[in-house]
Short mmCIF file of C-alpha atoms and ligand atoms in Angstrom, two decimals:
data_model
loop_
_atom_site.label_atom_id
_atom_site.label_comp_id
_atom_site.label_asym_id
_atom_site.label_seq_id
_atom_site.Cartn_x
_atom_site.Cartn_y
_atom_site.Cartn_z
CA MET N 622 28.67 -131.79 -163.79
CA PRO N 623 26.65 -131.33 -160.59
CA GLY N 624 23.09 -132.53 -160.71
CA THR N 625 23.90 -135.93 -162.12
CA ALA N 626 25.60 -137.16 -158.93
CA GLY N 627 24.15 -140.43 -157.71
CA ARG N 628 23.76 -141.63 -161.29
CA PRO N 629 26.42 -143.49 -163.20
CA GLY N 630 28.96 -141.38 -165.05
CA VAL N 631 28.85 -142.10 -168.76
CA TYR N 632 31.20 -140.81 -171.44
CA LEU N 633 30.63 -141.85 -175.03
CA ASN N 634 33.14 -140.99 -177.76
CA ASP N 635 33.75 -137.34 -176.94
CA ARG N 636 31.37 -136.26 -174.18
CA VAL N 637 29.57 -136.98 -170.96
CA LEU N 638 26.00 -138.17 -171.43
CA LEU N 639 23.19 -139.48 -169.28
CA LEU N 640 23.05 -143.26 -169.28
CA GLU N 641 19.77 -143.29 -171.22
CA GLU N 642 21.23 -141.00 -173.89
CA ALA N 643 24.29 -143.16 -174.49
CA LYS N 644 23.57 -145.40 -177.48
CA VAL N 645 25.86 -147.55 -179.58
CA SER N 646 25.01 -148.89 -183.03
CA VAL N 647 23.84 -152.48 -183.44
CA LEU N 648 26.50 -152.66 -186.15
CA ASP N 649 29.25 -151.93 -183.65
CA HIS N 650 31.83 -154.68 -184.01
CA GLY N 651 32.20 -154.81 -180.24
CA PHE N 652 28.58 -156.01 -180.17
CA LEU N 653 28.74 -158.14 -183.32
CA TYR N 654 32.10 -159.83 -182.70
CA GLY N 655 33.40 -158.93 -179.24
CA ASP N 656 36.02 -156.97 -181.16
CA GLY N 657 37.51 -154.54 -178.66
CA VAL N 658 39.38 -154.12 -175.38
CA TYR N 659 38.69 -152.76 -171.92
CA GLU N 660 40.09 -151.94 -168.50
CA THR N 661 38.46 -152.00 -165.09
CA MET N 662 39.84 -149.58 -162.50
CA ARG N 663 38.98 -148.87 -158.88
CA VAL N 664 38.61 -145.36 -157.57
CA TYR N 665 39.48 -144.74 -153.91
CA ASP N 666 38.49 -141.39 -152.42
CA GLY N 667 38.48 -139.83 -155.88
CA VAL N 668 41.84 -141.27 -156.91
CA VAL N 669 42.09 -143.87 -159.68
CA PHE N 670 44.44 -146.51 -158.27
CA MET N 671 47.29 -147.42 -160.65
CA MET N 672 45.77 -145.41 -163.48
CA GLU N 673 48.99 -145.21 -165.50
CA GLU N 674 49.43 -148.99 -165.35
CA HIS N 675 45.82 -149.58 -166.42
CA LEU N 676 46.17 -147.16 -169.32
CA ALA N 677 49.43 -148.80 -170.38
CA ARG N 678 47.69 -152.19 -170.36
CA LEU N 679 44.77 -150.77 -172.37
CA GLU N 680 47.28 -149.51 -174.93
CA ARG N 681 49.01 -152.92 -175.02
CA SER N 682 45.72 -154.82 -175.40
CA ALA N 683 44.69 -152.47 -178.20
CA SER N 684 47.99 -152.83 -180.01
CA LEU N 685 47.80 -156.66 -179.74
CA ILE N 686 44.52 -156.55 -181.69
CA GLU N 687 45.82 -153.85 -184.04
CA LEU N 688 43.36 -151.31 -182.73
CA ARG N 689 44.50 -147.71 -182.56
CA LEU N 690 43.09 -145.99 -179.48
CA PRO N 691 41.06 -142.98 -180.57
CA LYS N 692 42.55 -140.80 -177.82
CA SER N 693 45.96 -140.20 -176.28
CA ALA N 694 46.55 -141.35 -172.69
CA GLY N 695 46.28 -137.70 -171.60
CA ARG N 696 42.89 -137.28 -173.30
CA ILE N 697 41.68 -140.55 -171.81
CA LYS N 698 42.64 -139.29 -168.33
CA LEU N 699 40.70 -136.09 -168.89
CA ALA N 700 37.70 -138.09 -170.05
CA ILE N 701 38.01 -140.30 -166.94
CA PHE N 702 37.93 -137.26 -164.67
CA GLU N 703 34.95 -135.76 -166.45
CA THR N 704 33.14 -139.08 -166.07
CA LEU N 705 33.99 -139.31 -162.37
CA GLU N 706 32.80 -135.77 -161.85
CA ALA N 707 29.50 -136.59 -163.54
CA CYS N 708 29.15 -139.69 -161.41
CA GLY N 709 30.01 -137.83 -158.21
CA GLN N 710 31.21 -140.96 -156.40
CA LYS N 711 34.52 -140.95 -154.58
CA ASP N 712 34.65 -144.72 -154.27
CA ALA N 713 33.80 -146.01 -157.68
CA TYR N 714 33.99 -148.75 -160.23
CA LEU N 715 35.35 -147.41 -163.50
CA ARG N 716 35.48 -149.14 -166.84
CA VAL N 717 37.05 -147.89 -170.06
CA THR N 718 35.91 -149.77 -173.15
CA VAL N 719 37.14 -149.32 -176.70
CA SER N 720 35.53 -151.31 -179.48
CA ARG N 721 36.49 -151.53 -183.15
CA GLY N 722 33.50 -149.31 -183.85
CA GLU N 723 30.57 -149.31 -186.25
CA GLY N 724 30.93 -150.89 -189.66
CA PRO N 725 29.25 -153.19 -192.16
CA ILE N 726 29.01 -156.91 -191.39
CA GLY N 727 32.38 -158.59 -191.88
CA LEU N 728 35.46 -159.34 -189.85
CA ASP N 729 37.85 -156.93 -191.54
CA PRO N 730 38.74 -154.18 -189.04
CA SER N 731 39.18 -151.72 -191.90
CA LEU N 732 35.37 -151.78 -192.25
CA CYS N 733 35.24 -149.68 -189.08
CA PRO N 734 36.67 -146.22 -189.58
CA ARG N 735 36.27 -145.01 -185.99
CA PRO N 736 36.58 -146.95 -182.71
CA THR N 737 33.82 -146.52 -180.14
CA PHE N 738 35.14 -145.10 -176.87
CA PHE N 739 33.08 -145.54 -173.73
CA ILE N 740 33.69 -144.89 -170.03
CA PHE N 741 31.33 -146.00 -167.30
CA ALA N 742 31.70 -145.08 -163.63
CA ASP N 743 29.36 -146.05 -160.85
CA ARG N 744 29.24 -146.40 -157.10
CA LEU N 745 31.41 -149.29 -156.01
CA LYS N 746 29.43 -152.30 -154.88
CA HIS N 747 31.59 -153.75 -152.16
CA PRO N 748 31.88 -157.53 -152.11
CA PRO N 749 30.45 -159.06 -148.90
CA ARG N 750 32.66 -158.79 -145.80
CA SER N 751 32.44 -162.54 -145.32
CA ASN N 752 34.50 -162.94 -148.51
CA TYR N 753 37.41 -161.34 -146.68
CA GLU N 754 36.80 -162.77 -143.23
CA GLU N 755 36.02 -166.37 -144.17
CA GLY N 756 37.19 -166.60 -147.77
CA ILE N 757 35.50 -167.66 -150.99
CA ALA N 758 35.10 -171.01 -152.73
CA LEU N 759 37.16 -171.66 -155.86
CA ALA N 760 36.27 -174.46 -158.29
CA ILE N 761 38.77 -176.03 -160.65
CA VAL N 762 36.69 -176.13 -163.83
CA ASP N 763 36.91 -178.17 -167.03
CA THR N 764 36.78 -175.08 -169.26
CA ARG N 765 40.40 -174.40 -170.18
CA ARG N 766 41.86 -170.90 -170.44
CA ASN N 767 42.24 -169.72 -174.03
CA LEU N 768 45.46 -170.90 -175.60
CA ARG N 769 48.06 -168.15 -175.87
CA GLU N 770 48.37 -169.06 -179.53
CA ALA N 771 44.59 -168.71 -180.02
CA LEU N 772 43.48 -165.62 -178.10
CA ASP N 773 46.31 -164.48 -175.86
CA PRO N 774 45.01 -164.00 -172.29
CA ARG N 775 47.32 -160.97 -172.06
CA ILE N 776 44.74 -159.17 -174.18
CA LYS N 777 41.97 -157.82 -171.97
CA SER N 778 39.42 -158.19 -174.71
CA LEU N 779 35.65 -157.83 -174.99
CA ASN N 780 35.65 -161.43 -176.16
CA PHE N 781 34.97 -162.83 -172.70
CA LEU N 782 33.02 -166.05 -173.41
CA ASN N 783 35.88 -168.28 -172.31
CA ASN N 784 35.70 -166.78 -168.81
CA ILE N 785 31.89 -166.56 -168.79
CA LEU N 786 31.63 -170.30 -169.50
CA ALA N 787 34.16 -171.05 -166.76
CA GLY N 788 32.14 -168.89 -164.36
CA ILE N 789 28.92 -170.74 -165.20
CA GLU N 790 30.70 -174.01 -164.49
CA ALA N 791 32.08 -172.73 -161.18
CA ARG N 792 28.68 -171.54 -159.98
CA LYS N 793 27.17 -174.95 -160.84
CA MET N 794 29.87 -176.47 -158.63
CA GLY N 795 28.81 -174.17 -155.78
CA ALA N 796 31.83 -171.86 -156.01
CA ASN N 797 32.22 -168.07 -156.24
CA GLU N 798 35.08 -168.14 -158.74
CA ALA N 799 36.66 -170.61 -161.16
CA LEU N 800 40.26 -171.64 -161.37
CA MET N 801 40.96 -172.19 -165.05
CA LEU N 802 43.79 -174.47 -166.14
CA ASN N 803 45.72 -173.99 -169.34
CA ASN N 804 45.77 -176.57 -172.10
CA GLU N 805 48.55 -178.48 -170.35
CA GLY N 806 46.45 -178.84 -167.21
CA LEU N 807 48.51 -176.29 -165.28
CA ALA N 808 46.91 -173.56 -163.17
CA ALA N 809 46.31 -170.32 -165.09
CA GLU N 810 43.88 -167.88 -163.46
CA GLY N 811 40.35 -167.09 -162.35
CA THR N 812 37.61 -165.68 -164.61
CA THR N 813 38.35 -162.14 -163.41
CA SER N 814 41.23 -162.72 -161.02
CA ASN N 815 44.76 -164.06 -160.60
CA VAL N 816 45.46 -166.89 -158.21
CA PHE N 817 48.15 -167.25 -155.55
CA PHE N 818 49.02 -169.96 -153.05
CA VAL N 819 51.48 -170.36 -150.23
CA MET N 820 53.71 -173.43 -150.22
CA ASP N 821 56.53 -173.98 -147.71
CA GLY N 822 56.50 -170.28 -146.84
CA ALA N 823 56.88 -169.23 -150.49
CA LEU N 824 54.27 -167.20 -152.34
CA CYS N 825 53.53 -169.02 -155.61
CA THR N 826 51.58 -167.87 -158.65
CA PRO N 827 51.33 -169.03 -162.27
CA SER N 828 53.88 -167.26 -164.44
CA PRO N 829 52.84 -165.25 -167.52
CA GLU N 830 54.03 -168.20 -169.67
CA CYS N 831 51.12 -170.24 -168.25
CA GLY N 832 48.74 -167.99 -170.21
CA ILE N 833 47.29 -165.36 -167.89
CA LEU N 834 46.31 -161.74 -167.81
CA GLU N 835 49.12 -160.06 -165.92
CA GLY N 836 46.93 -158.44 -163.30
CA ILE N 837 47.81 -155.03 -161.96
CA THR N 838 46.82 -156.24 -158.46
CA ARG N 839 49.03 -159.30 -159.00
CA GLU N 840 51.99 -157.01 -159.73
CA VAL N 841 51.31 -154.91 -156.63
CA VAL N 842 51.05 -158.03 -154.45
CA LEU N 843 54.27 -159.51 -155.88
CA GLY N 844 56.05 -156.22 -155.17
CA LEU N 845 54.74 -156.15 -151.59
CA ALA N 846 55.80 -159.74 -150.99
CA ARG N 847 59.32 -159.03 -152.25
CA ARG N 848 59.52 -155.94 -150.06
CA LEU N 849 58.45 -158.07 -147.08
CA ASP N 850 61.15 -160.62 -147.89
CA ILE N 851 58.64 -163.32 -148.71
CA LYS N 852 60.05 -165.75 -151.27
CA VAL N 853 58.15 -165.39 -154.54
CA VAL N 854 57.86 -168.15 -157.15
CA GLU N 855 56.27 -167.41 -160.52
CA GLY N 856 56.09 -170.81 -162.15
CA ALA N 857 54.06 -173.71 -163.55
CA PHE N 858 51.86 -175.45 -160.99
CA GLY N 859 49.54 -178.43 -161.21
CA THR N 860 46.29 -178.89 -159.32
CA ALA N 861 47.96 -181.22 -156.79
CA GLU N 862 50.28 -178.39 -155.74
CA ILE N 863 47.35 -176.07 -155.18
CA SER N 864 45.42 -178.68 -153.20
CA GLY N 865 48.54 -179.33 -151.14
CA ALA N 866 49.15 -175.63 -150.40
CA GLY N 867 48.76 -174.07 -146.97
CA GLU N 868 46.91 -170.93 -148.13
CA VAL N 869 45.20 -169.83 -151.32
CA PHE N 870 43.97 -166.39 -152.38
CA ILE N 871 42.92 -164.49 -155.47
CA THR N 872 43.51 -160.89 -156.54
CA SER N 873 41.73 -158.35 -158.71
CA THR N 874 41.34 -154.61 -159.02
CA ILE N 875 37.82 -154.53 -157.64
CA ALA N 876 38.09 -157.28 -155.02
CA GLU N 877 41.74 -156.63 -154.01
CA VAL N 878 43.17 -159.65 -152.09
CA VAL N 879 40.53 -162.29 -151.29
CA PRO N 880 41.24 -165.43 -149.29
CA VAL N 881 40.05 -168.81 -150.60
CA ARG N 882 38.51 -171.04 -147.94
CA GLN N 883 37.76 -174.01 -150.15
CA VAL N 884 38.96 -175.46 -153.46
CA ILE N 885 36.39 -177.69 -155.15
CA GLN N 886 37.52 -180.22 -157.72
CA LYS N 887 35.76 -182.89 -159.79
CA THR N 888 36.74 -186.48 -159.19
CA GLU N 889 37.12 -189.15 -161.90
CA GLY N 890 33.54 -190.31 -161.36
CA GLY N 891 32.18 -186.78 -161.87
CA ALA N 892 31.42 -186.15 -158.18
CA SER N 893 33.17 -183.26 -156.50
CA GLN N 894 35.55 -183.17 -153.59
CA SER N 895 36.73 -180.16 -151.70
CA LYS N 896 39.74 -179.11 -149.69
CA LYS N 897 39.46 -176.45 -146.99
CA PHE N 898 41.99 -173.69 -146.32
CA PRO N 899 42.43 -171.30 -143.43
CA VAL N 900 42.72 -167.55 -143.94
CA GLY N 901 46.42 -167.90 -143.20
CA PRO N 902 49.08 -165.49 -141.99
CA VAL N 903 50.61 -164.69 -145.39
CA THR N 904 47.19 -163.93 -146.86
CA LYS N 905 46.27 -161.75 -143.88
CA LEU N 906 49.56 -159.90 -144.09
CA LEU N 907 49.19 -159.23 -147.81
CA MET N 908 45.55 -158.16 -147.44
CA ALA N 909 46.63 -155.58 -144.84
CA GLU N 910 49.70 -154.47 -146.77
CA TYR N 911 47.67 -154.06 -149.95
CA ARG N 912 45.26 -151.72 -148.18
CA LYS N 913 48.19 -149.73 -146.78
CA GLU N 914 49.67 -149.51 -150.26
CA VAL N 915 46.39 -148.17 -151.62
CA SER N 916 46.19 -145.59 -148.81
CA SER N 917 49.68 -144.30 -149.42
CA TYR N 918 49.08 -144.19 -153.19
CA VAL N 919 45.93 -142.13 -152.61
CA GLU N 920 47.73 -139.82 -150.17
CA ASN N 921 50.74 -139.34 -152.46
CA THR N 922 48.56 -138.70 -155.48
CA LYS N 923 46.60 -136.04 -153.63
CA ALA N 924 49.76 -134.49 -152.19
CA ALA N 925 51.24 -134.22 -155.69
CA GLY N 926 48.27 -131.99 -156.52
CA PRO N 927 46.22 -131.56 -159.64
CA SER N 928 49.30 -131.21 -161.84
CA ILE N 929 49.64 -134.98 -162.08
CA TRP N 930 46.30 -135.02 -163.82
CA GLY N 931 47.84 -132.74 -166.44
CA PHE N 932 47.32 -133.99 -169.92
CA THR N 933 49.99 -134.71 -172.43
CA GLU N 934 49.36 -135.52 -176.04
N1 PDD L 2422 39.30 -158.43 -164.26
N2 PDD L 2422 42.57 -162.24 -164.93
C1 PDD L 2422 41.48 -161.91 -165.65
C2 PDD L 2422 41.02 -162.84 -166.72
C3 PDD L 2422 40.80 -160.72 -165.39
O1 PDD L 2422 39.72 -160.38 -166.11
C4 PDD L 2422 41.27 -159.86 -164.36
C5 PDD L 2422 40.63 -158.55 -164.05
C6 PDD L 2422 42.41 -160.25 -163.63
C7 PDD L 2422 42.98 -159.37 -162.54
O2 PDD L 2422 43.59 -158.25 -163.08
P1 PDD L 2422 43.66 -156.87 -162.30
O3 PDD L 2422 44.36 -157.13 -161.04
O4 PDD L 2422 44.42 -155.99 -163.21
O5 PDD L 2422 42.25 -156.41 -162.07
C8 PDD L 2422 43.04 -161.44 -163.95
C9 PDD L 2422 38.63 -157.15 -164.11
C10 PDD L 2422 38.50 -156.73 -162.69
C11 PDD L 2422 37.34 -157.21 -164.87
O6 PDD L 2422 37.20 -158.12 -165.66
O7 PDD L 2422 36.53 -156.32 -164.75
#
């Protein structure tokens, strides 16, 4: 839809709208209860990186909360492309949100006959270069990651308060991102990222059993490391292991691979201490390899032609 370029792309339920036209009911259970799921994707030169994987995770999140997506994967792809066209940005942030929908007050999902489906695409706001050149600060916060038995972190849900509270805590400690521990005091993940560290030449990251969202970027990075013959350990790690590591970095769809220059931790007395890290060789290698992987994905997707956008019911 030419003419709307430069504005965000907005798709609500079954059509593209202008942002100011897109309205959701105050009785939407996404608003009332955080009842819904979402995915964040990154668009590079018009190509949605790892779109199939993101859509598969959206489907899994939805099924874990017994929410039936209102569209097939093929229809969602078409809606994504319409939204991107309306937005007119080749390098974009893209979010697909599905809430339980509008219904009377009450927790019962059957009160909501139709899920609300919403896509938002906008120009990508690049994180500052210094994040990649010098690294960010990570704070080990007191807020624990949701128990798997309470609200499984595998579900990418609209119920994000756990992570919001951890983020508030991290910012108070002077950090850019939080490292949340699980209920056993083992490292889990960031508020919107997965965490990695390098120990004795091995690339270590908390395993899914520690209670994490299995990040798409995390999977790509693990695959790259294996291809590069870097030893990979998915396991259970305490804070001492992270502090004792040689390199630390985080990963996410929007930020990609981001080095950590400092890990801040509270001491017994409530003061904070920090440990500094270099932007080390493994981190640098994986940052570069990740970008190469994105470039070849974009190239291959374009070379395969429009047919791969074809929609299947
Ligand atoms: N966040 N862990 C959590 C809790 C997250 O919210 C995210 C992603 C990740 C990294 O996953 P991925 O590599 O698939 O982006 C890990 C997105 C970016 C968000 O919340 O918008």
